[in-house]
Amino acid sequence: YGLLLDISDPANPTRIDAVADSNFSYWHSATFSNDGKKVLFTDEWGGGGQPKCRESDPMEWGANAIFTIENGKMKFQEYYKMSAPQTSQENCVAHNGSLIPVPGREIMVQSWYQGGISVFDWTDPNNPVEIAFQDYGPVAADQM
């Protein structure tokens, strides 16, 4: 689950909202937009040990889910997954990411295990766009 908490009283946090997504296997982390009006959750499907970026894999598996926060409720907007298809020998799911400080924009760099690194803009939560990537390639041609 993705949780939204009020931590204005750190000793007594309260749950504001929660979201679930049947496409997500392992809710790994959350990144808030600079203004706190959006949140991006990552799905580390299989604990990062599975190839979930193949052309045959659904876009939603091992991806990011972007939500807006409206009146204390999280509202799903779109999924984002790196665009370069990977092989069955490359473990690839959304992993750790960080915002790059660009005023007025949500630019994020994120690792995808053997899938490499993706830099993408999710300022428009309905239309996240990859702006750069680096693809490592498989460690070995015949095994993961």
PDB file of C-alpha atoms in Angstrom:
ATOM      1  CA  TYR A   1       0.000   0.000   0.000  1.00  0.00           C
ATOM      2  CA  GLY A   2       0.931   3.613  -0.477  1.00  0.00           C
ATOM      3  CA  LEU A   3       0.274   5.645   2.658  1.00  0.00           C
ATOM      4  CA  LEU A   4      -0.153   9.375   3.131  1.00  0.00           C
ATOM      5  CA  LEU A   5       0.600  10.409   6.703  1.00  0.00           C
ATOM      6  CA  ASP A   6       0.231  13.623   8.659  1.00  0.00           C
ATOM      7  CA  ILE A   7       3.465  13.989  10.637  1.00  0.00           C
ATOM      8  CA  SER A   8       2.846  17.507  11.954  1.00  0.00           C
ATOM      9  CA  ASP A   9       2.957  15.859  15.398  1.00  0.00           C
ATOM     10  CA  PRO A  10       5.877  13.421  14.910  1.00  0.00           C
ATOM     11  CA  ALA A  11       5.102  11.554  18.125  1.00  0.00           C
ATOM     12  CA  ASN A  12       1.549  10.876  16.923  1.00  0.00           C
ATOM     13  CA  PRO A  13       1.427  10.462  13.131  1.00  0.00           C
ATOM     14  CA  THR A  14      -2.013   9.976  11.622  1.00  0.00           C
ATOM     15  CA  ARG A  15      -3.041   8.213   8.451  1.00  0.00           C
ATOM     16  CA  ILE A  16      -4.659  10.558   5.949  1.00  0.00           C
ATOM     17  CA  ASP A  17      -5.113   8.200   3.000  1.00  0.00           C
ATOM     18  CA  ALA A  18      -3.978   4.891   1.521  1.00  0.00           C
ATOM     19  CA  VAL A  19      -3.961   3.533  -2.023  1.00  0.00           C
ATOM     20  CA  ALA A  20      -3.596   0.028  -3.392  1.00  0.00           C
ATOM     21  CA  ASP A  21      -2.739  -1.184  -6.880  1.00  0.00           C
ATOM     22  CA  SER A  22      -3.201  -4.813  -7.902  1.00  0.00           C
ATOM     23  CA  ASN A  23      -0.391  -4.373 -10.455  1.00  0.00           C
ATOM     24  CA  PHE A  24       2.123  -3.624  -7.701  1.00  0.00           C
ATOM     25  CA  SER A  25       4.001  -6.445  -6.016  1.00  0.00           C
ATOM     26  CA  TYR A  26       6.340  -4.642  -3.608  1.00  0.00           C
ATOM     27  CA  TRP A  27       5.759  -1.005  -2.669  1.00  0.00           C
ATOM     28  CA  HIS A  28       9.387   0.067  -2.452  1.00  0.00           C
ATOM     29  CA  SER A  29       9.527   3.820  -1.956  1.00  0.00           C
ATOM     30  CA  ALA A  30       7.751   7.138  -2.409  1.00  0.00           C
ATOM     31  CA  THR A  31       8.968  10.439  -3.853  1.00  0.00           C
ATOM     32  CA  PHE A  32       6.982  13.627  -3.350  1.00  0.00           C
ATOM     33  CA  SER A  33       6.949  16.479  -5.847  1.00  0.00           C
ATOM     34  CA  ASN A  34       8.677  19.697  -4.838  1.00  0.00           C
ATOM     35  CA  ASP A  35       5.359  21.302  -3.857  1.00  0.00           C
ATOM     36  CA  GLY A  36       4.020  18.172  -2.123  1.00  0.00           C
ATOM     37  CA  LYS A  37       0.978  17.971  -4.406  1.00  0.00           C
ATOM     38  CA  LYS A  38       2.052  14.759  -6.176  1.00  0.00           C
ATOM     39  CA  VAL A  39       3.603  11.490  -5.077  1.00  0.00           C
ATOM     40  CA  LEU A  40       5.336   8.786  -7.108  1.00  0.00           C
ATOM     41  CA  PHE A  41       5.415   5.233  -5.707  1.00  0.00           C
ATOM     42  CA  THR A  42       7.841   2.599  -7.012  1.00  0.00           C
ATOM     43  CA  ASP A  43       7.102  -1.112  -7.416  1.00  0.00           C
ATOM     44  CA  GLU A  44      10.177  -3.258  -6.846  1.00  0.00           C
ATOM     45  CA  TRP A  45       8.513  -6.400  -8.262  1.00  0.00           C
ATOM     46  CA  GLY A  46      10.206  -9.569  -7.035  1.00  0.00           C
ATOM     47  CA  GLY A  47      12.563  -7.632  -4.770  1.00  0.00           C
ATOM     48  CA  GLY A  48      14.525  -6.487  -7.802  1.00  0.00           C
ATOM     49  CA  GLY A  49      15.444  -9.998  -8.926  1.00  0.00           C
ATOM     50  CA  GLN A  50      13.020 -10.319 -11.840  1.00  0.00           C
ATOM     51  CA  PRO A  51      13.138  -9.194 -15.476  1.00  0.00           C
ATOM     52  CA  LYS A  52      10.018  -6.992 -15.691  1.00  0.00           C
ATOM     53  CA  CYS A  53      11.094  -4.579 -18.457  1.00  0.00           C
ATOM     54  CA  ARG A  54      10.812  -6.958 -21.399  1.00  0.00           C
ATOM     55  CA  GLU A  55       8.628  -5.999 -24.352  1.00  0.00           C
ATOM     56  CA  SER A  56       6.208  -8.767 -23.319  1.00  0.00           C
ATOM     57  CA  ASP A  57       5.756  -7.428 -19.759  1.00  0.00           C
ATOM     58  CA  PRO A  58       2.799  -5.199 -18.935  1.00  0.00           C
ATOM     59  CA  MET A  59       3.739  -1.538 -18.540  1.00  0.00           C
ATOM     60  CA  GLU A  60       2.338  -1.553 -14.990  1.00  0.00           C
ATOM     61  CA  TRP A  61       4.615  -4.340 -13.631  1.00  0.00           C
ATOM     62  CA  GLY A  62       7.712  -3.097 -11.838  1.00  0.00           C
ATOM     63  CA  ALA A  63       6.860   0.508 -12.715  1.00  0.00           C
ATOM     64  CA  ASN A  64       6.123   3.792 -10.969  1.00  0.00           C
ATOM     65  CA  ALA A  65       2.595   4.962 -10.188  1.00  0.00           C
ATOM     66  CA  ILE A  66       2.012   8.710 -10.066  1.00  0.00           C
ATOM     67  CA  PHE A  67      -0.741  10.184  -7.898  1.00  0.00           C
ATOM     68  CA  THR A  68      -1.930  13.721  -7.296  1.00  0.00           C
ATOM     69  CA  ILE A  69      -2.963  14.693  -3.778  1.00  0.00           C
ATOM     70  CA  GLU A  70      -6.311  16.468  -3.814  1.00  0.00           C
ATOM     71  CA  ASN A  71      -8.162  17.397  -0.615  1.00  0.00           C
ATOM     72  CA  GLY A  72      -6.137  14.865   1.358  1.00  0.00           C
ATOM     73  CA  LYS A  73      -6.841  12.022  -1.089  1.00  0.00           C
ATOM     74  CA  MET A  74      -4.414  10.402  -3.509  1.00  0.00           C
ATOM     75  CA  LYS A  75      -5.763  10.158  -7.052  1.00  0.00           C
ATOM     76  CA  PHE A  76      -4.028   7.891  -9.594  1.00  0.00           C
ATOM     77  CA  GLN A  77      -2.822   9.655 -12.744  1.00  0.00           C
ATOM     78  CA  GLU A  78      -0.381   7.486 -14.724  1.00  0.00           C
ATOM     79  CA  TYR A  79       2.316   4.815 -14.722  1.00  0.00           C
ATOM     80  CA  TYR A  80       5.899   5.431 -15.775  1.00  0.00           C
ATOM     81  CA  LYS A  81       8.369   2.766 -16.821  1.00  0.00           C
ATOM     82  CA  MET A  82      11.724   3.176 -18.545  1.00  0.00           C
ATOM     83  CA  SER A  83      11.287   2.946 -22.300  1.00  0.00           C
ATOM     84  CA  ALA A  84      14.206   0.710 -23.364  1.00  0.00           C
ATOM     85  CA  PRO A  85      13.030  -2.951 -23.504  1.00  0.00           C
ATOM     86  CA  GLN A  86      15.322  -5.359 -21.672  1.00  0.00           C
ATOM     87  CA  THR A  87      16.132  -9.042 -22.130  1.00  0.00           C
ATOM     88  CA  SER A  88      15.170 -11.979 -19.912  1.00  0.00           C
ATOM     89  CA  GLN A  89      18.749 -11.924 -18.580  1.00  0.00           C
ATOM     90  CA  GLU A  90      18.338  -8.448 -17.049  1.00  0.00           C
ATOM     91  CA  ASN A  91      16.639  -7.917 -13.713  1.00  0.00           C
ATOM     92  CA  CYS A  92      14.769  -4.695 -14.238  1.00  0.00           C
ATOM     93  CA  VAL A  93      12.188  -2.972 -12.047  1.00  0.00           C
ATOM     94  CA  ALA A  94      11.764   0.530 -10.643  1.00  0.00           C
ATOM     95  CA  HIS A  95      14.242   1.128  -7.839  1.00  0.00           C
ATOM     96  CA  ASN A  96      15.684   4.064  -5.957  1.00  0.00           C
ATOM     97  CA  GLY A  97      15.208   7.504  -7.398  1.00  0.00           C
ATOM     98  CA  SER A  98      15.815  11.125  -6.486  1.00  0.00           C
ATOM     99  CA  LEU A  99      14.492  14.452  -7.644  1.00  0.00           C
ATOM    100  CA  ILE A 100      16.967  16.675  -9.457  1.00  0.00           C
ATOM    101  CA  PRO A 101      16.516  20.249  -8.184  1.00  0.00           C
ATOM    102  CA  VAL A 102      15.070  22.050 -11.210  1.00  0.00           C
ATOM    103  CA  PRO A 103      12.787  24.962 -10.241  1.00  0.00           C
ATOM    104  CA  GLY A 104       9.188  24.432 -11.325  1.00  0.00           C
ATOM    105  CA  ARG A 105       9.718  20.882 -12.612  1.00  0.00           C
ATOM    106  CA  GLU A 106       9.734  17.323 -11.278  1.00  0.00           C
ATOM    107  CA  ILE A 107      12.830  15.813 -12.911  1.00  0.00           C
ATOM    108  CA  MET A 108      13.872  12.486 -11.450  1.00  0.00           C
ATOM    109  CA  VAL A 109      16.820  10.146 -11.922  1.00  0.00           C
ATOM    110  CA  GLN A 110      16.049   6.519 -11.141  1.00  0.00           C
ATOM    111  CA  SER A 111      17.853   3.211 -11.210  1.00  0.00           C
ATOM    112  CA  TRP A 112      16.358   0.098 -12.830  1.00  0.00           C
ATOM    113  CA  TYR A 113      18.976  -2.493 -11.790  1.00  0.00           C
ATOM    114  CA  GLN A 114      20.472  -4.007 -14.986  1.00  0.00           C
ATOM    115  CA  GLY A 115      17.982  -1.920 -16.962  1.00  0.00           C
ATOM    116  CA  GLY A 116      20.199   1.077 -16.266  1.00  0.00           C
ATOM    117  CA  ILE A 117      19.232   4.597 -15.320  1.00  0.00           C
ATOM    118  CA  SER A 118      16.349   6.729 -16.518  1.00  0.00           C
ATOM    119  CA  VAL A 119      15.960  10.499 -16.216  1.00  0.00           C
ATOM    120  CA  PHE A 120      12.359  11.573 -16.642  1.00  0.00           C
ATOM    121  CA  ASP A 121      10.060  14.544 -16.178  1.00  0.00           C
ATOM    122  CA  TRP A 122       6.805  13.943 -14.287  1.00  0.00           C
ATOM    123  CA  THR A 123       5.812  17.594 -13.887  1.00  0.00           C
ATOM    124  CA  ASP A 124       2.647  16.672 -15.808  1.00  0.00           C
ATOM    125  CA  PRO A 125       1.462  13.649 -13.785  1.00  0.00           C
ATOM    126  CA  ASN A 126      -0.631  12.436 -16.734  1.00  0.00           C
ATOM    127  CA  ASN A 127       2.280  12.463 -19.152  1.00  0.00           C
ATOM    128  CA  PRO A 128       5.644  11.483 -17.642  1.00  0.00           C
ATOM    129  CA  VAL A 129       8.381  11.725 -20.281  1.00  0.00           C
ATOM    130  CA  GLU A 130      11.815  10.111 -20.383  1.00  0.00           C
ATOM    131  CA  ILE A 131      14.467  12.679 -21.259  1.00  0.00           C
ATOM    132  CA  ALA A 132      17.616  10.538 -20.941  1.00  0.00           C
ATOM    133  CA  PHE A 133      18.708   6.993 -20.145  1.00  0.00           C
ATOM    134  CA  GLN A 134      21.750   4.774 -19.828  1.00  0.00           C
ATOM    135  CA  ASP A 135      21.374   1.040 -20.487  1.00  0.00           C
ATOM    136  CA  TYR A 136      23.947  -1.267 -18.876  1.00  0.00           C
ATOM    137  CA  GLY A 137      23.057  -4.403 -20.802  1.00  0.00           C
ATOM    138  CA  PRO A 138      23.066  -7.882 -19.261  1.00  0.00           C
ATOM    139  CA  VAL A 139      25.912  -8.999 -17.018  1.00  0.00           C
ATOM    140  CA  ALA A 140      26.011 -12.318 -18.916  1.00  0.00           C
ATOM    141  CA  ALA A 141      24.363 -13.301 -22.193  1.00  0.00           C
ATOM    142  CA  ASP A 142      23.004 -16.605 -20.876  1.00  0.00           C
ATOM    143  CA  GLN A 143      21.995 -15.912 -17.263  1.00  0.00           C
ATOM    144  CA  MET A 144      20.698 -13.193 -14.989  1.00  0.00           C
TER     145      MET A 144
END
